[in-house]
């Protein structure tokens, strides 16, 4: 063959040789490389990973049953942890204020009770499967004390309420851990539903165009024109009140995804619209490839990184939506806990000023949202460094 | 306006016939996206390609060349007309009528190379997968044989087999075009539509890719429809050239004929725009004045009349059909016979002149308002090189 494999074209190939490793990297690998360079995104990812890890091990990490009412610990301030050859809590003396008929608590640090790790306490099922009663830490109650009415004037080990107690005397720390299971996953699962729905509809809309596209666009506009919070609230309010927690959870995710898919479908449609007219699509068609094949081998893989980015950016809004709904009383309902339902306790200024630790679930929400935002921004920059 | 342009060509020699091909794109507007107009991107194109030859298809950007190529492959559904392909196995097939199943059987014989070296390769696929795709779609070979075939194809286009594991972003424009060529060759096609395969490349790389295409044509007995937006690129690769203007062929002839004896003022203008390699004749290539009219709203009569220096009243009202003005030379101009249009000078006619008068002689006629040029006057000395 008389092709000059030499000269300009090939010298470039040689020049590219030292970049060979980059040449063999797929776009996803290159994207990952760019992602790692974004400190905030990596920070967000790590924090979120820890948060999900904590949610997964919530019962193991929670020293108390999140739903155990203890009237003697109502609005209990965060327990002071002291050092006595190891972390420990002080004793606590309960006295009755005869004038106001109120229990008063006083710390008696002359006697300390060490915090025990891998402590045995209330039973639970790890991952809903493995029955156990081991918790990461806790302060053993004296067996006799466990259910007994506290005796006046007698010191007993203080309950280890790291983040204080709520009105019913439940441990806010344990409740936040429990609530994270709903709050961190409702948004994620909702976005996953929305992503599947939005990707399918957006791809069909962008690839086939015509009437399908027309109808889809109008539906999206219609949904977009309704204010989201009232729509969510109306849909959630339509749920029967007596359904199980799991059912309710499922329906709430559906309601959230019902609105989240539209943004995704729009984005995917736009991308597919540009891939559809790309010459590689024509090449595949010219070689006899079916529409389905073109969609599965060219449209979807190309749109995938974009889909992931848009989905990641949609999670915080959905988490916030669940929190808002639950806060307003339309979302998850007792006995289920989520950060939103926990924040219901912090609805009155009077309560918040006196017991500021009740606002801590809000801090958790903000942390999760910020981390998701960092993550989404990092993914977006990595996927589209010039966009 | 159908032209029997194949009149004096033997049926057996023909690979592709295009008759009165039309592709109109709807223009949609309003909330309900109603059709409010049409872009007549291709509007009645007639030509044929003989086996093993290269037909150049030339015209400014937006003239409908790509749309013609894509309509032939049914990448755009043609609005009207006939596309008759002489398939080696299936015989004469009407591409425009084929159902999906039959189309899939014919498609391997008609492939395409694209203009844009970036959009033509899927950035998520390795070069190996890109080149293998046509083979996989048609289930031609599998496994090791597939890998061997890909390696062979890459070698054939001047790349190395180990390039198969890399992604397109690691390659230069010229190399990417080679990958696209390898993909087009994978199924051993008869006809390859080259849609401006070198337009996006550096001049130095253009020649390499053109050489490659010529070598491959010889090696694999390929027939090319070679699209270009100026006449300089197609000159040495084409056996015949068709000139297109706003969805319509205005001239078609053997390459030499067309270059030396253009019969249409548009061709003359395109020829004047070719950069001259002759050092004594050096001048800036002249861009054609005016713009290509929009195919959504073309002029009346002869579409070229707003830009034509020879336009008469009749040109504004009557559209000239493509007709055989000299044997094997078709032109769509009312005045092809009367006009004495200027082509490129034959080598032995290149005037030896001093610089100023050379510049004078090269004044672009299209721009001037003077009457048709009558041969070489201007006191040039014509030397015979023989
Ligand atoms: N898919 C399409 N929809 C609407 N108009 C199109 C489409 N493709 C091409 N056109 C129009 O058709 C005309 C011819 O385009 P094209 O065939 O790409 O020209 P060329 O290849 O000669 O530059 C242009 O005016 C272009 O805007
Ligand atoms: S028909 Fe008239 S306007 Fe058209 S190219 Fe010929 S002379 Fe020019
Ligand atoms: Mg084009």
XYZ file of N, CA, C and O in Angstrom, chain B residues 224-302:
316
model
N -16.947 5.893 -5.454
C -17.110 7.005 -4.516
C -18.101 8.032 -5.018
O -18.083 8.408 -6.195
N -18.918 8.517 -4.105
C -19.577 9.797 -4.322
C -18.820 10.747 -3.410
O -18.913 10.643 -2.186
N -18.044 11.619 -4.019
C -17.120 12.413 -3.227
C -17.618 13.847 -3.134
O -17.627 14.590 -4.104
N -18.047 14.226 -1.935
C -18.629 15.546 -1.734
C -17.541 16.536 -1.313
O -16.657 16.194 -0.522
N -17.596 17.732 -1.859
C -16.651 18.773 -1.452
C -17.308 20.130 -1.620
O -18.265 20.268 -2.386
N -16.810 21.119 -0.891
C -17.423 22.430 -1.060
C -16.633 23.339 -1.989
O -17.049 24.448 -2.257
N -15.491 22.870 -2.461
C -14.864 23.644 -3.532
C -14.245 22.702 -4.549
O -14.067 21.509 -4.298
N -13.961 23.241 -5.707
C -13.549 22.378 -6.805
C -12.104 21.923 -6.703
O -11.696 20.992 -7.386
N -11.310 22.554 -5.834
C -9.898 22.197 -5.809
C -9.688 20.781 -5.289
O -8.827 20.057 -5.772
N -10.482 20.375 -4.303
C -10.256 19.068 -3.679
C -10.642 17.924 -4.602
O -9.957 16.906 -4.671
N -11.743 18.100 -5.335
C -12.237 16.966 -6.122
C -11.480 16.763 -7.427
O -11.599 15.729 -8.047
N -10.720 17.783 -7.817
C -10.145 17.744 -9.160
C -9.402 16.453 -9.459
O -9.673 15.786 -10.450
N -8.469 16.078 -8.591
C -7.675 14.921 -8.992
C -8.239 13.582 -8.549
O -7.769 12.546 -8.971
N -9.290 13.621 -7.743
C -9.853 12.329 -7.321
C -11.071 11.938 -8.163
O -11.411 10.763 -8.260
N -11.711 12.903 -8.809
C -12.978 12.613 -9.487
C -12.793 12.280 -10.960
O -11.979 12.875 -11.655
N -13.628 11.322 -11.428
C -13.698 11.064 -12.860
C -14.686 12.021 -13.493
O -14.472 12.528 -14.576
N -15.786 12.222 -12.773
C -16.771 13.187 -13.233
C -17.140 14.067 -12.045
O -16.950 13.693 -10.887
N -17.679 15.230 -12.356
C -18.043 16.151 -11.290
C -19.462 16.661 -11.524
O -19.845 16.951 -12.667
N -20.234 16.690 -10.457
C -21.561 17.298 -10.519
C -21.538 18.526 -9.621
O -21.017 18.472 -8.514
N -22.066 19.625 -10.102
C -22.078 20.862 -9.322
C -23.496 21.120 -8.859
O -24.443 21.018 -9.634
N -23.605 21.411 -7.572
C -24.932 21.545 -6.978
C -25.130 22.960 -6.476
O -24.211 23.592 -5.952
N -26.346 23.450 -6.662
C -26.646 24.791 -6.159
C -28.072 24.810 -5.622
O -29.024 24.539 -6.356
N -28.222 25.099 -4.346
C -29.525 25.169 -3.675
C -30.432 23.991 -4.047
O -31.517 24.154 -4.582
N -29.932 22.801 -3.732
C -30.776 21.619 -3.863
C -30.935 21.082 -5.273
O -31.766 20.216 -5.516
N -30.144 21.588 -6.175
C -30.360 21.242 -7.583
C -29.010 21.119 -8.274
O -28.092 21.882 -7.979
N -28.895 20.136 -9.213
C -27.645 20.062 -9.959
C -27.668 21.101 -11.067
O -28.649 21.213 -11.793
N -26.591 21.864 -11.178
C -26.552 22.851 -12.245
C -25.609 22.440 -13.362
O -25.715 22.930 -14.477
N -24.677 21.551 -13.061
C -23.785 21.105 -14.125
C -23.202 19.754 -13.767
O -22.954 19.466 -12.591
N -22.999 18.935 -14.798
C -22.359 17.637 -14.587
C -21.601 17.260 -15.846
O -22.145 17.351 -16.943
N -20.360 16.865 -15.664
C -19.550 16.512 -16.828
C -18.322 15.751 -16.370
O -18.065 15.644 -15.163
N -17.545 15.233 -17.350
C -16.254 14.653 -17.002
C -15.409 15.757 -16.380
O -15.536 16.925 -16.741
N -14.538 15.347 -15.461
C -13.791 16.344 -14.706
C -13.076 17.346 -15.609
O -13.215 18.549 -15.449
N -12.362 16.814 -16.596
C -11.602 17.701 -17.480
C -12.507 18.688 -18.187
O -12.247 19.886 -18.225
N -13.572 18.130 -18.734
C -14.543 18.934 -19.451
C -15.052 20.083 -18.596
O -15.124 21.225 -19.024
N -15.391 19.723 -17.368
C -15.984 20.710 -16.479
C -14.977 21.778 -16.079
O -15.312 22.952 -15.981
N -13.743 21.356 -15.894
C -12.742 22.327 -15.458
C -12.299 23.244 -16.597
O -12.076 24.427 -16.393
N -12.172 22.656 -17.799
C -11.674 23.475 -18.907
C -12.795 24.193 -19.641
O -12.604 25.287 -20.155
N -13.962 23.540 -19.677
C -15.068 24.113 -20.441
C -16.346 24.196 -19.623
O -17.334 23.560 -19.950
N -16.360 24.934 -18.553
C -17.585 24.982 -17.767
C -18.731 25.538 -18.609
O -18.509 26.408 -19.453
N -19.914 25.026 -18.379
C -21.073 25.470 -19.149
C -22.052 26.241 -18.278
O -23.101 26.652 -18.750
N -21.741 26.367 -17.002
C -22.663 27.077 -16.119
C -21.920 28.187 -15.373
O -20.824 27.960 -14.852
N -22.495 29.363 -15.303
C -21.808 30.485 -14.635
C -21.430 30.188 -13.181
O -20.415 30.691 -12.706
N -22.209 29.345 -12.506
C -21.857 29.021 -11.119
C -20.554 28.226 -11.068
O -19.698 28.460 -10.224
N -20.411 27.294 -11.995
C -19.175 26.504 -12.060
C -17.994 27.428 -12.348
O -16.922 27.300 -11.754
N -18.222 28.352 -13.268
C -17.162 29.297 -13.593
C -16.714 30.053 -12.342
O -15.517 30.211 -12.076
N -17.692 30.478 -11.574
C -17.378 31.221 -10.351
C -16.632 30.345 -9.356
O -15.678 30.778 -8.707
N -17.059 29.081 -9.238
C -16.357 28.162 -8.331
C -14.921 27.939 -8.790
O -13.991 27.870 -7.979
N -14.742 27.836 -10.095
C -13.398 27.620 -10.628
C -12.515 28.824 -10.345
O -11.332 28.683 -10.033
N -13.101 30.008 -10.449
C -12.318 31.211 -10.188
C -11.890 31.285 -8.732
O -10.933 31.975 -8.379
N -12.618 30.566 -7.880
C -12.321 30.615 -6.449
C -11.236 29.627 -6.043
O -10.818 29.606 -4.889
N -10.799 28.793 -6.983
C -9.742 27.823 -6.643
C -8.426 28.556 -6.481
O -8.062 29.364 -7.315
N -7.681 28.277 -5.433
C -6.354 28.871 -5.332
C -5.471 28.319 -6.442
O -5.475 27.119 -6.700
N -4.750 29.187 -7.107
C -3.929 28.738 -8.235
C -2.560 28.301 -7.738
O -1.885 29.034 -7.024
N -2.137 27.121 -8.113
C -0.814 26.656 -7.676
C 0.298 27.289 -8.512
O 1.444 27.293 -8.115
N -0.059 27.827 -9.681
C 0.949 28.385 -10.570
C 1.575 29.639 -9.960
O 0.886 30.621 -9.716
N 2.890 29.613 -9.725
C 3.519 30.738 -9.026
C 3.430 32.037 -9.818
O 3.386 33.118 -9.243
N 3.387 31.923 -11.160
C 3.322 33.158 -11.951
C 1.928 33.753 -11.904
O 1.693 34.861 -12.314
N 1.017 32.957 -11.443
C -0.368 33.344 -11.514
C -0.971 33.543 -10.127
O -2.167 33.426 -9.933
N -0.085 33.781 -9.180
C -0.541 33.752 -7.795
C -1.489 34.912 -7.495
O -1.230 36.053 -7.776
N -2.584 34.585 -6.933
C -3.502 35.629 -6.451
C -4.353 35.014 -5.356
O -4.444 33.799 -5.220
N -4.961 35.881 -4.598
C -5.856 35.374 -3.566
C -7.061 34.734 -4.219
O -7.637 35.313 -5.126
N -7.417 33.539 -3.751
C -8.640 32.959 -4.285
C -9.811 33.894 -3.965
O -9.902 34.428 -2.863
N -10.658 34.083 -4.942
C -11.733 35.041 -4.743
C -12.967 34.331 -4.226
O -13.401 33.340 -4.793
N -13.458 34.838 -3.173
C -14.699 34.284 -2.646
C -15.834 34.736 -3.527
O -15.837 35.849 -4.032
N -16.788 33.852 -3.696
C -17.935 34.243 -4.492
C -18.679 35.368 -3.805
O -18.891 35.325 -2.600
N -19.081 36.370 -4.564
C -19.863 37.420 -3.929
C -21.260 36.912 -3.581
O -21.764 36.009 -4.215
N -21.842 37.495 -2.578
C -23.201 37.121 -2.193
C -23.241 35.815 -1.433
O -22.221 35.148 -1.243
N -24.414 35.441 -0.959
C -24.581 34.224 -0.176
C -25.484 33.240 -0.891
O -26.261 33.616 -1.761
N -25.344 31.979 -0.469
C -26.251 30.962 -0.987
C -27.652 31.297 -0.479
O -27.834 31.502 0.718
N -28.637 31.366 -1.371
C -29.985 31.664 -0.875
C -30.491 30.533 0.022
O -30.049 29.398 -0.094
N -31.404 30.877 0.901
C -31.950 29.856 1.784
C -32.853 28.915 1.004
O -33.711 29.363 0.241
N -32.657 27.603 1.165
C -33.518 26.665 0.443
C -34.967 26.723 0.934
O -35.845 26.135 0.324
N -35.206 27.433 2.042
C -36.582 27.584 2.513
C -37.299 28.646 1.686
O -38.518 28.671 1.608
N -36.509 29.527 1.097
C -37.105 30.647 0.392
C -36.213 31.005 -0.796
O -35.612 32.058 -0.833
N -36.155 30.081 -1.780
C -35.226 30.300 -2.891
C -35.741 31.391 -3.835
O -36.929 31.696 -3.834
N -34.828 31.959 -4.654
C -35.258 32.978 -5.616
C -36.149 32.361 -6.690
O -36.223 31.134 -6.818
N -36.788 33.186 -7.456
C -37.597 32.687 -8.571
C -36.669 32.316 -9.720
O -35.483 32.622 -9.712
N -37.250 31.674 -10.707
C -36.512 31.360 -11.929
C -35.253 30.568 -11.663
O -35.263 29.593 -10.912
N -34.167 30.975 -12.275
C -32.877 30.325 -12.027
C -32.407 30.755 -10.639
O -32.276 31.948 -10.374
